[in-house]
Short mmCIF file of C-alpha atoms and ligand atoms in Angstrom, two decimals:
data_model
loop_
_atom_site.label_atom_id
_atom_site.label_comp_id
_atom_site.label_asym_id
_atom_site.label_seq_id
_atom_site.Cartn_x
_atom_site.Cartn_y
_atom_site.Cartn_z
CA UNK I 224 2.93 -50.60 -32.98
CA UNK I 225 4.94 -49.58 -35.78
CA UNK I 226 7.85 -47.70 -35.99
CA UNK I 227 6.23 -44.55 -37.24
CA UNK I 228 3.89 -44.58 -34.50
CA UNK I 229 6.59 -45.09 -31.99
CA UNK I 230 8.36 -42.10 -33.18
CA UNK I 231 4.99 -39.93 -33.03
CA UNK I 232 4.97 -40.88 -29.36
CA UNK I 233 8.43 -40.14 -28.86
CA UNK I 234 8.00 -36.71 -30.37
CA UNK I 235 4.83 -36.18 -28.26
CA UNK I 236 6.57 -36.98 -25.17
CA UNK I 237 9.29 -34.76 -25.82
CA UNK I 238 7.08 -32.13 -26.59
CA UNK I 239 5.23 -32.77 -23.51
CA UNK I 240 8.42 -32.57 -21.34
CA UNK I 241 9.34 -29.25 -22.81
CA UNK I 242 6.16 -27.77 -22.18
CA UNK I 243 6.02 -28.84 -18.57
CA UNK I 244 9.54 -27.54 -18.01
CA UNK I 245 8.70 -24.34 -19.91
CA UNK I 246 5.85 -23.90 -17.45
CA UNK I 247 8.12 -24.58 -14.35
CA UNK I 248 10.72 -22.14 -15.55
CA UNK I 249 8.16 -19.44 -16.25
CA UNK I 250 6.61 -19.90 -12.89
CA UNK I 251 10.15 -19.98 -11.13
CA UNK I 252 11.47 -17.03 -12.96
CA UNK I 253 9.16 -15.02 -14.97
CA UNK I 254 11.45 -16.02 -17.79
CA UNK I 255 10.08 -13.93 -20.49
CA UNK I 256 10.56 -10.74 -18.48
CA UNK I 257 13.57 -8.69 -18.11
CA UNK I 258 15.81 -10.68 -16.03
CA UNK I 259 18.52 -9.41 -13.49
CA UNK I 260 20.73 -10.91 -10.91
CA UNK I 261 18.45 -10.26 -8.16
CA UNK I 262 15.47 -11.73 -9.86
CA UNK I 263 17.24 -14.77 -11.27
CA UNK I 264 18.99 -15.56 -7.84
CA UNK I 265 15.57 -15.28 -5.87
CA UNK I 266 13.91 -17.24 -8.48
CA UNK I 267 16.42 -20.08 -8.81
CA UNK I 268 15.84 -20.54 -5.09
CA UNK I 269 12.36 -20.79 -5.73
CA UNK I 270 11.34 -18.06 -3.25
CA UNK I 271 8.34 -15.73 -4.00
CA UNK I 272 9.77 -12.82 -1.71
CA UNK I 273 13.29 -11.92 -1.46
CA UNK I 274 14.61 -12.48 2.01
CA UNK I 275 15.06 -9.25 3.93
CA UNK I 276 18.58 -8.89 5.19
CA UNK I 277 19.26 -9.19 9.04
CA UNK I 278 19.66 -5.85 10.51
CA UNK I 279 23.38 -5.02 11.49
CA UNK I 280 23.52 -3.33 15.07
CA UNK I 281 26.64 -1.52 13.91
CA UNK I 282 24.83 0.78 11.38
CA UNK I 283 21.73 2.04 13.20
CA UNK I 284 20.40 5.57 12.19
CA UNK I 285 17.40 7.65 14.03
CA UNK I 286 14.27 7.18 12.35
CA UNK I 287 13.57 9.98 9.68
CA UNK I 288 10.47 11.49 10.75
CA UNK I 289 8.60 13.09 7.69
CA UNK I 290 8.06 16.82 8.11
CA UNK I 291 4.60 18.31 8.66
CA UNK I 292 3.85 20.61 5.42
CA UNK I 293 3.00 24.16 6.18
CA UNK I 294 -0.06 25.34 4.53
CA UNK I 295 0.26 28.48 2.13
CA UNK I 296 -2.86 29.40 3.77
CA UNK I 297 -5.11 28.28 6.17
CA UNK I 298 -8.48 29.21 7.95
CA UNK I 299 -11.02 27.06 9.56
CA UNK I 300 -12.76 26.37 6.59
CA UNK I 301 -10.11 26.03 3.93
CA UNK I 302 -6.42 25.10 3.44
CA UNK I 303 -3.93 25.39 0.75
CA UNK I 304 -0.92 23.58 0.18
CA UNK I 305 2.14 23.53 -2.49
CA UNK I 306 3.37 20.10 -3.38
CA UNK I 307 6.14 19.63 -5.75
CA UNK I 308 7.99 16.54 -7.32
CA UNK I 309 11.91 16.78 -7.34
CA UNK I 310 14.86 14.72 -7.82
CA UNK I 311 17.34 14.57 -5.02
CA UNK I 312 20.05 12.76 -3.42
CA UNK I 313 20.01 11.16 0.08
CA UNK I 314 22.39 9.77 2.58
CA UNK I 315 20.65 6.36 2.96
CA UNK I 316 23.64 4.19 3.37
CA UNK I 317 27.27 4.99 4.56
CA UNK I 318 29.54 6.09 1.43
CA UNK I 319 27.78 7.37 -1.78
CA UNK I 320 24.54 9.21 -1.53
CA UNK I 321 21.48 7.60 -3.42
CA UNK I 322 19.79 9.37 -6.14
CA UNK I 323 16.03 9.54 -5.05
CA UNK I 324 12.90 11.20 -5.86
CA UNK I 325 10.88 13.25 -3.51
CA UNK I 326 7.84 15.53 -2.81
CA UNK I 327 9.13 18.85 -1.29
CA UNK I 328 12.35 17.38 -0.57
CA UNK I 329 14.95 14.67 -1.45
CA UNK I 330 13.08 11.36 -0.61
CA UNK I 331 9.50 10.72 0.05
CA UNK I 332 7.39 13.46 1.11
CA UNK I 333 6.00 15.47 3.83
CA UNK I 334 2.64 14.95 6.08
CA UNK I 335 -0.20 16.97 4.49
CA UNK I 336 -3.21 17.64 7.21
CA UNK I 337 -6.70 18.38 6.22
CA UNK I 338 -9.84 18.71 8.26
CA UNK I 339 -13.05 17.08 7.43
CA UNK I 340 -15.39 19.88 5.81
CA UNK I 341 -12.40 21.99 4.87
CA UNK I 342 -12.23 23.22 1.22
CA UNK I 343 -8.68 21.88 -0.04
CA UNK I 344 -6.51 23.40 -2.59
CA UNK I 345 -3.38 21.78 -3.65
CA UNK I 346 -0.79 23.31 -6.29
CA UNK I 347 0.98 20.61 -7.47
CA UNK I 348 4.26 21.10 -9.44
CA UNK I 349 6.24 18.60 -11.49
CA UNK I 350 10.13 19.29 -11.38
CA UNK I 351 10.96 15.87 -13.01
CA UNK I 352 11.86 15.45 -16.54
CA UNK I 353 8.95 12.80 -16.93
CA UNK I 354 5.12 12.97 -17.00
CA UNK I 355 3.69 12.26 -13.43
CA UNK I 356 0.47 12.60 -11.54
CA UNK I 357 -0.55 13.19 -7.73
CA UNK I 358 -2.93 10.35 -6.79
CA UNK I 359 -4.43 10.86 -3.40
CA UNK I 360 -4.85 7.30 -2.13
CA UNK I 361 -7.98 6.68 -0.11
CA UNK I 362 -9.35 10.19 -0.98
CA UNK I 363 -12.99 10.34 -1.53
CA UNK I 364 -13.14 13.06 -4.27
CA UNK I 365 -14.36 13.62 -7.86
CA UNK I 366 -12.17 12.38 -10.46
CA UNK I 367 -10.76 15.94 -11.25
CA UNK I 368 -8.88 15.69 -8.24
CA UNK I 369 -7.94 12.13 -8.16
CA UNK I 370 -4.68 12.05 -9.87
CA UNK I 371 -5.28 9.20 -12.00
CA UNK I 372 -3.53 8.51 -15.21
CA UNK I 373 -5.85 10.96 -16.85
CA UNK I 374 -4.61 14.02 -14.72
CA UNK I 375 -1.21 14.12 -15.87
CA UNK I 376 1.21 16.96 -14.88
CA UNK I 377 3.67 17.52 -17.51
CA UNK I 378 7.58 18.17 -16.90
CA UNK I 379 8.13 21.84 -15.51
CA UNK I 380 4.56 22.61 -15.13
CA UNK I 381 1.77 22.83 -12.43
CA UNK I 382 -1.65 22.17 -12.02
CA UNK I 383 -4.11 23.24 -9.17
CA UNK I 384 -6.67 21.06 -7.87
CA UNK I 385 -9.48 21.54 -5.22
CA UNK I 386 -11.88 19.27 -3.38
CA UNK I 387 -13.99 19.31 -0.08
CA UNK I 388 -12.50 16.97 2.59
CA UNK I 389 -15.70 14.62 2.70
CA UNK I 390 -14.35 11.88 4.91
CA UNK I 391 -13.78 10.87 8.30
CA UNK I 392 -10.17 10.84 10.08
CA UNK I 393 -7.85 8.88 8.36
CA UNK I 394 -4.20 8.07 7.39
CA UNK I 395 -4.20 8.46 3.74
CA UNK I 396 -1.13 8.39 1.24
CA UNK I 397 -0.18 9.77 -1.88
CA UNK I 398 1.85 8.69 -4.62
CA UNK I 399 2.39 9.09 -8.66
CA UNK I 400 -0.02 7.32 -10.94
CA UNK I 401 1.11 7.97 -14.56
CA UNK I 402 0.43 5.11 -16.90
CA UNK I 403 3.68 3.12 -17.31
CA UNK I 404 5.80 5.08 -14.91
CA UNK I 405 3.76 4.51 -11.46
CA UNK I 406 6.16 1.60 -10.50
CA UNK I 407 9.40 3.12 -11.19
CA UNK I 408 8.51 6.53 -9.59
CA UNK I 409 7.25 5.08 -6.34
CA UNK I 410 10.56 2.80 -6.28
CA UNK I 411 12.55 5.81 -6.50
CA UNK I 412 11.06 7.44 -3.74
CA UNK I 413 7.73 9.14 -4.35
CA UNK I 414 5.19 8.64 -1.66
CA UNK I 415 3.82 11.08 0.86
CA UNK I 416 1.19 11.20 3.55
CA UNK I 417 -2.17 12.79 3.94
CA UNK I 418 -3.98 12.85 7.44
CA UNK I 419 -7.55 13.59 7.72
CA UNK I 420 -8.71 14.93 10.82
CA UNK I 421 -12.11 15.54 12.39
CA UNK I 422 -14.02 16.11 15.53
CA UNK I 423 -13.89 12.43 16.45
CA UNK I 424 -9.97 12.12 16.30
CA UNK I 425 -9.71 15.55 18.09
CA UNK I 426 -11.81 14.08 21.28
CA UNK I 427 -10.34 10.59 21.35
CA UNK I 428 -8.14 10.11 24.01
CA UNK I 429 -5.12 8.69 21.63
CA UNK I 430 -1.43 9.45 21.48
CA UNK I 431 -1.34 12.27 18.95
CA UNK I 432 1.67 14.40 19.29
CA UNK I 433 3.50 13.93 16.08
CA UNK I 434 6.70 12.73 15.80
CA UNK I 435 6.76 11.82 19.78
CA UNK I 436 4.21 9.52 20.30
CA UNK I 437 2.10 9.60 17.06
CA UNK I 438 4.60 8.42 14.26
CA UNK I 439 4.09 7.28 10.45
CA UNK I 440 5.94 4.34 9.44
CA UNK I 441 6.32 4.15 5.60
CA UNK I 442 7.63 0.68 4.95
CA UNK I 443 9.45 -0.40 1.81
CA UNK I 444 11.81 -2.88 0.50
CA UNK I 445 14.48 -1.74 -1.85
CA UNK I 446 17.70 -3.09 -3.82
CA UNK I 447 20.76 -1.09 -3.68
CA UNK I 448 23.50 -1.71 -6.13
CA UNK I 449 27.27 -1.43 -5.03
CA UNK I 450 27.29 2.24 -5.62
CA UNK I 451 24.38 2.58 -3.06
CA UNK I 452 22.03 3.30 -5.85
CA UNK I 453 18.27 2.08 -6.32
CA UNK I 454 18.30 1.11 -9.93
CA UNK I 455 14.70 0.19 -10.81
CA UNK I 456 15.66 -1.15 -14.33
CA UNK I 457 18.27 -3.49 -12.69
CA UNK I 458 15.67 -4.68 -9.81
CA UNK I 459 12.74 -5.12 -12.07
CA UNK I 460 10.79 -7.90 -11.84
CA UNK I 461 7.50 -8.61 -13.56
CA UNK I 462 5.76 -9.72 -10.60
CA UNK I 463 6.60 -6.83 -8.72
CA UNK I 464 9.88 -5.19 -8.03
CA UNK I 465 11.16 -5.92 -4.47
CA UNK I 466 14.18 -5.65 -2.49
CA UNK I 467 16.30 -7.42 0.23
CA UNK I 468 16.81 -4.10 2.29
CA UNK I 469 13.98 -2.66 4.53
CA UNK I 470 13.53 0.98 4.85
CA UNK I 471 11.22 2.71 7.24
CA UNK I 472 10.67 6.56 6.22
CA UNK I 473 13.79 6.02 4.20
CA UNK I 474 15.72 4.83 6.88
CA UNK I 475 17.83 1.51 7.06
CA UNK I 476 18.02 -0.13 10.57
CA UNK I 477 16.28 2.72 12.41
CA UNK I 478 15.85 3.28 16.02
CA UNK I 479 13.76 5.61 18.06
CA UNK I 480 13.72 6.96 21.19
CA UNK I 481 10.64 6.37 23.19
CA UNK I 482 9.54 8.34 26.33
CA UNK I 483 5.99 7.33 26.52
CA UNK I 484 4.02 4.41 27.73
CA UNK I 485 1.71 4.41 24.53
CA UNK I 486 2.92 4.81 21.00
CA UNK I 487 0.93 5.33 18.06
CA UNK I 488 2.18 3.99 14.57
CA UNK I 489 0.56 4.67 11.26
CA UNK I 490 1.77 1.83 9.19
CA UNK I 491 1.94 2.31 5.57
CA UNK I 492 2.81 -0.50 3.02
CA UNK I 493 4.48 1.71 0.62
CA UNK I 494 6.31 -1.10 -1.13
CA UNK I 495 5.63 -1.75 -5.06
CA UNK I 496 4.80 -5.57 -4.37
CA UNK I 497 5.62 -7.01 -1.01
CA UNK I 498 3.41 -7.96 1.66
CA UNK I 499 4.82 -7.30 5.18
CA UNK I 500 4.32 -9.06 8.41
CA UNK I 501 4.36 -6.97 11.48
CA UNK I 502 4.71 -8.16 15.12
CA UNK I 503 6.59 -7.14 18.14
CA UNK I 504 9.61 -8.99 20.02
CA UNK I 505 8.32 -11.94 22.05
CA UNK I 506 4.99 -11.67 20.47
CA UNK I 507 3.98 -9.10 23.04
CA UNK I 508 0.56 -7.85 21.55
CA UNK I 509 -0.42 -4.77 20.02
CA UNK I 510 -3.73 -3.11 19.44
CA UNK I 511 -5.05 -1.91 15.96
CA UNK I 512 -7.19 1.15 16.12
CA UNK I 513 -7.65 2.15 12.55
CA UNK I 514 -7.53 0.52 8.80
CA UNK I 515 -7.07 2.31 5.57
CA UNK I 516 -10.08 4.81 5.77
CA UNK I 517 -10.55 5.51 9.61
CA UNK I 518 -10.77 4.22 13.05
CA UNK I 519 -12.32 0.71 13.98
CA UNK I 520 -15.18 0.77 16.41
CA UNK I 521 -13.07 -0.56 19.02
CA UNK I 522 -9.19 -1.35 19.20
CA UNK I 523 -8.51 -4.93 18.28
CA UNK I 524 -5.51 -7.03 19.85
CA UNK I 525 -3.15 -8.62 17.59
CA UNK I 526 0.07 -10.41 17.69
CA UNK I 527 1.04 -10.13 13.91
CA UNK I 528 -0.65 -8.04 11.14
CA UNK I 529 -0.21 -8.36 7.47
CA UNK I 530 -0.48 -5.48 5.13
CA UNK I 531 -0.27 -5.69 1.35
CA UNK I 532 1.02 -2.96 -0.93
CA UNK I 533 -1.26 0.37 -0.49
CA UNK I 534 -2.91 -0.85 2.85
CA UNK I 535 -2.66 1.09 5.92
CA UNK I 536 -3.15 0.35 9.82
CA UNK I 537 -2.87 2.25 12.92
CA UNK I 538 -1.55 0.55 15.61
CA UNK I 539 -0.95 1.35 19.72
CA UNK I 540 1.89 -0.28 21.34
CA UNK I 541 2.30 -0.54 25.42
CA UNK I 542 5.71 -0.30 25.97
CA UNK I 543 5.30 -1.42 29.27
CA UNK I 544 4.46 -4.87 28.20
CA UNK I 545 7.81 -5.36 26.64
CA UNK I 546 9.80 -8.24 28.05
CA UNK I 547 13.03 -6.06 28.08
CA UNK I 548 13.06 -3.16 30.26
CA UNK I 549 14.86 -0.66 27.93
CA UNK I 550 14.07 -1.83 24.51
CA UNK I 551 11.21 -3.35 22.16
CA UNK I 552 11.73 -4.26 18.86
CA UNK I 553 8.98 -3.79 16.00
CA UNK I 554 9.44 -6.78 13.66
CA UNK I 555 8.85 -7.12 10.01
CA UNK I 556 8.70 -10.59 8.79
CA UNK I 557 10.28 -11.57 12.06
CA UNK I 558 13.48 -9.38 11.43
CA UNK I 559 14.12 -6.10 13.40
CA UNK I 560 12.49 -3.31 11.50
CA UNK I 561 12.35 -0.64 14.19
CA UNK I 562 14.40 -0.65 17.47
CA UNK I 563 12.61 1.27 20.24
CA UNK I 564 14.84 2.49 23.07
CA UNK I 565 12.66 2.91 25.97
CA UNK I 566 13.08 5.94 28.23
CA UNK I 567 9.90 6.19 29.95
CA UNK I 568 8.52 9.44 31.34
CA UNK I 569 6.62 8.42 34.40
CA UNK I 570 4.07 11.25 33.72
CA UNK I 571 2.81 9.96 30.29
CA UNK I 572 -0.61 9.61 29.89
CA UNK I 573 -2.50 6.46 29.99
CA UNK I 574 -5.02 5.15 27.50
CA UNK I 575 -8.08 3.57 27.85
CA UNK I 576 -7.79 0.84 25.26
CA UNK I 577 -11.64 -0.34 25.58
CA UNK I 578 -12.76 3.12 24.44
CA UNK I 579 -15.31 3.63 21.86
CA UNK I 580 -13.27 4.88 18.69
CA UNK I 581 -15.88 5.15 15.99
CA UNK I 582 -19.59 4.71 14.89
CA UNK I 583 -19.46 2.63 11.85
CA UNK I 584 -22.86 1.14 11.13
CA UNK I 585 -23.40 -2.65 11.37
CA UNK I 586 -24.07 -4.02 7.85
CA UNK I 587 -27.61 -5.20 7.40
CA UNK I 588 -27.40 -8.50 5.31
CA UNK I 589 -30.96 -8.29 4.16
CA UNK I 590 -30.18 -5.09 2.68
CA UNK I 591 -26.83 -6.06 0.89
CA UNK I 592 -28.38 -9.47 -0.38
CA UNK I 593 -30.82 -7.09 -2.48
CA UNK I 594 -27.97 -5.09 -4.07
CA UNK I 595 -26.86 -5.43 -7.42
CA UNK I 596 -23.42 -7.47 -7.79
CA UNK I 597 -20.32 -6.82 -9.78
CA UNK I 598 -17.81 -9.74 -10.45
CA UNK I 599 -14.00 -8.89 -10.21
CA UNK I 600 -12.16 -11.65 -11.35
CA UNK I 601 -8.27 -11.06 -10.72
CA UNK I 602 -6.33 -13.31 -12.90
CA UNK I 603 -2.71 -14.21 -14.08
CA UNK I 604 0.59 -13.47 -13.00
CA UNK I 605 3.66 -11.58 -14.53
CA UNK I 606 2.63 -9.81 -18.00
CA UNK I 607 -0.16 -12.22 -18.33
CA UNK I 608 -2.58 -10.42 -15.67
CA UNK I 609 -5.89 -9.10 -16.40
CA UNK I 610 -9.19 -8.19 -14.55
CA UNK I 611 -12.25 -9.96 -16.00
CA UNK I 612 -10.23 -10.95 -18.99
CA UNK I 613 -9.77 -7.38 -20.13
CA UNK I 614 -6.24 -5.52 -19.79
CA UNK I 615 -6.35 -1.68 -19.16
CA UNK I 616 -6.95 0.67 -22.19
CA UNK I 617 -7.17 4.57 -21.40
CA UNK I 618 -10.08 4.84 -23.83
CA UNK I 619 -12.13 2.13 -22.41
CA UNK I 620 -14.67 2.59 -19.64
CA UNK I 621 -15.16 -0.91 -18.28
CA UNK I 622 -18.11 -0.48 -16.43
CA UNK I 623 -20.55 2.33 -15.49
CA UNK I 624 -22.30 3.00 -12.14
CA UNK I 625 -25.05 5.45 -11.15
CA UNK I 626 -24.22 8.27 -8.61
CA UNK I 627 -25.06 7.38 -4.87
CA UNK I 628 -25.77 3.90 -5.91
CA UNK I 629 -24.36 0.71 -3.81
CA UNK I 630 -23.07 -2.50 -5.22
CA UNK I 631 -21.92 -5.67 -3.75
CA UNK I 632 -18.44 -6.55 -5.51
CA UNK I 633 -17.33 -10.19 -5.79
CA UNK I 634 -13.66 -10.07 -5.91
CA UNK I 635 -12.15 -13.22 -6.98
CA UNK I 636 -8.42 -14.10 -6.97
CA UNK I 637 -8.41 -16.80 -9.71
CA UNK I 638 -5.42 -19.03 -10.04
CA UNK I 639 -4.72 -21.19 -12.94
CA UNK I 640 -2.13 -23.68 -14.31
CA UNK I 641 0.69 -21.26 -13.79
CA UNK I 642 -0.27 -21.00 -10.06
CA UNK I 643 -1.47 -17.99 -7.84
CA UNK I 644 -0.34 -15.19 -5.89
CA UNK I 645 -1.76 -12.31 -3.58
CA UNK I 646 -3.39 -9.52 -5.48
CA UNK I 647 -3.98 -6.23 -3.20
CA UNK I 648 -7.39 -4.73 -4.88
CA UNK I 649 -7.79 -1.11 -4.76
CA UNK I 650 -10.48 1.16 -5.96
CA UNK I 651 -10.14 4.81 -6.43
CA UNK I 652 -12.47 7.56 -5.00
CA UNK I 653 -14.41 5.36 -2.39
CA UNK I 654 -13.78 3.79 1.16
CA UNK I 655 -15.63 0.34 1.06
CA UNK I 656 -16.68 -2.39 3.57
CA UNK I 657 -15.70 -6.02 3.62
CA UNK I 658 -18.86 -8.30 3.94
CA UNK I 659 -16.87 -11.62 3.69
CA UNK I 660 -13.75 -13.73 3.06
CA UNK I 661 -14.32 -16.90 1.58
CA UNK I 662 -18.07 -16.74 2.96
CA UNK I 663 -16.78 -16.02 6.40
CA UNK I 664 -17.26 -13.05 8.62
CA UNK I 665 -14.32 -10.68 8.09
CA UNK I 666 -11.87 -10.41 10.98
CA UNK I 667 -12.31 -7.44 13.37
CA UNK I 668 -9.43 -5.57 11.96
CA UNK I 669 -11.28 -5.67 8.41
CA UNK I 670 -14.51 -4.61 9.62
CA UNK I 671 -13.99 -0.94 9.25
CA UNK I 672 -13.22 1.32 6.09
CA UNK I 673 -11.00 0.04 3.60
CA UNK I 674 -9.63 1.19 0.03
CA UNK I 675 -7.28 -2.03 -0.59
CA UNK I 676 -7.79 -5.46 0.36
CA UNK I 677 -5.43 -8.24 0.38
CA UNK I 678 -6.97 -11.12 -1.71
CA UNK I 679 -5.25 -14.70 -1.26
CA UNK I 680 -4.98 -16.89 -4.12
CA UNK I 681 -8.54 -18.88 -4.74
CA UNK I 682 -10.09 -16.51 -2.29
CA UNK I 683 -13.14 -14.54 -2.75
CA UNK I 684 -13.86 -11.42 -0.91
CA UNK I 685 -17.25 -9.67 -0.95
CA UNK I 686 -16.85 -5.97 -0.53
CA UNK I 687 -19.67 -3.36 -0.37
CA UNK I 688 -18.95 -0.25 -2.38
CA UNK I 689 -20.86 3.03 -2.54
CA UNK I 690 -20.47 5.38 -5.50
CA UNK I 691 -20.58 8.90 -4.06
CA UNK I 692 -18.27 10.68 -6.23
CA UNK I 693 -18.70 11.90 -9.97
CA UNK I 694 -16.25 10.93 -12.72
CA UNK I 695 -13.94 7.94 -14.06
CA UNK I 696 -12.24 6.10 -11.34
CA UNK I 697 -9.50 3.10 -11.55
CA UNK I 698 -9.72 0.04 -9.76
CA UNK I 699 -6.45 -2.25 -9.90
CA UNK I 700 -4.02 -4.50 -8.33
CA UNK I 701 -1.76 -2.48 -5.99
CA UNK I 702 1.07 -4.81 -7.25
CA UNK I 703 2.28 -1.73 -9.14
CA UNK I 704 4.16 -3.91 -12.02
CA UNK I 705 0.70 -5.67 -12.43
CA UNK I 706 -1.15 -2.47 -12.74
CA UNK I 707 1.29 -1.22 -15.39
CA UNK I 708 0.88 -4.57 -17.20
CA UNK I 709 -2.94 -3.59 -17.43
CA UNK I 710 -4.36 -5.22 -14.21
CA UNK I 711 -6.51 -2.21 -13.99
CA UNK I 712 -10.03 -0.92 -15.06
CA UNK I 713 -12.10 2.20 -15.34
CA UNK I 714 -15.51 2.76 -13.86
CA UNK I 715 -17.56 5.77 -14.76
CA UNK I 716 -20.05 7.23 -11.94
CA UNK I 717 -22.76 9.26 -13.60
CU1 LIG Y 1069 -1.57 -8.37 -8.83
#
C-alpha cells in the first residue's frame, strides 16, 4: 500500500469515527435541538426519562379535586356549558406562585359531565394572547366540534360548538390542539376532563360519589425553576418535554383522606411525553374497570399498569387489602404519588368485583380478515419523526375513508440506526379496538374501547377502526413535541 492510499484510509477511518460519535451524541442528547440544563443533564446520564424526585414527607398537600362545571342550562335532552381559557397563578410550591394556564380557573380545568343522547352546546372562549383550540380527546363527533388545528379560537374571541353525545360512559379529557402551540399550552396547565354518563354507568354498582370515592387523577411531570416557574422553553426537549416533579391534579406530594373501603380512580396521563407505571404499595393488586373509551366487560386484576401520554384507565382499589392499617400509597414508577390516609367508615358499601360491566362484542376474526388494511408506520425520533414517510401539512389530506366503513390499521413502530422509542398513537373522532400486539391477543385491559395506544419500538399493533363521523380528523403521536415536528396526518371521512 502506498503512502497516498494509507492517507485515504486514515481519512476514511477518521470520518467513520466522527460519524459514529455523532450518531451516539445525537441519540443521547438530541444534540441538534434546543439544549438546556435539564435535558443535557438527563442525556449525559443516558436516561430516556428524568428520574422523578422522591417525595418529601414534610411538604404534603391535600389532593386538589377539579371542580364539577355547572351547566349554564340543562334539561334531560340538552346541556350547555361555558369553557374559557385563562392565565393564572397557582400556589403549587411553597414560596412564589407559579404562572399557569387553566380552563375556568388558574390551573387545569373542571369536569364537564355529559349524558349519552344529550345535545351538547359548549361556548368556548379564549382569553389568552395566543391562538388555541378546544380538542375533546376521545369524543366521537363530526370534525366541526373536534377542536383540531383547523378549529382555532383567536385571542379574545369565542366559538360555540354543538354535538350529540353519541358514545358510552367514559372518562375523556380536553386540551388545546393549535398547530405549533399544543405542547407549550398543555405543559403550562391546559387540560380538563369530560365524563360521559349513560344508563349503564347509572346502574352499575361502582363508587360514584365525585370527590369522595370517585376521583380523577390527572398525572403530569414538570420542571420548576428556582423561582417556582414552569418554563416550557427552558425545559424543552425534542423527544418530549418532561420533568422531575410529579403533579397530580396540580398537587405535588398529595394526600387524600379515604373513608370508604373501595376507591375508584380515573387515571389520566396528561404528560407531554412521559409513560407512567402505576402500582400500589407492597404490590397490592387493584382492578382496572375501564379503558380510554368506556368500561371493560369485566374488571381485570393488575399489580401494575402503564399508561402512555393521552391514555386513561379507571381502577378500583380495595383499601382493606392494604398491608398497613391506616395508609396505602399509590405509586408512580415506584415512587409515592398519592398517599391515602385510611379512615374507614364501616358502613361503606361493598362492591361485586365480578359484576358484568359492559357488553362490548367479541371480535369476529373471519370478518376482520376481509376488511381493507391501512399501514401506519411510525418512524424516527426527535425532529426526524414522520408517519408513513410524511410530515404534517395542514393543506394535505393523507387518506380518505368512506363514512360508516371499517378498516384494520396496522400500526408499526419502526426503529432505525438512531434507535427507537415508544410512540403513543392517537386517532381523533373514533374509539377503536385492539386486535393484536405483535400477532398475539391483546391483554384483557386493552380488549375494550381505546383512542390512544402505546406502541413499543419494533412492535406492530393491529387496531379495528370504524369511521362513524364526517370530516377531517387527525391521527398522531401523542408525544406532543413529536406531533409538533409533524408526526401527524389527516384523514377525511366522506
Ligand atoms: Cu412519538
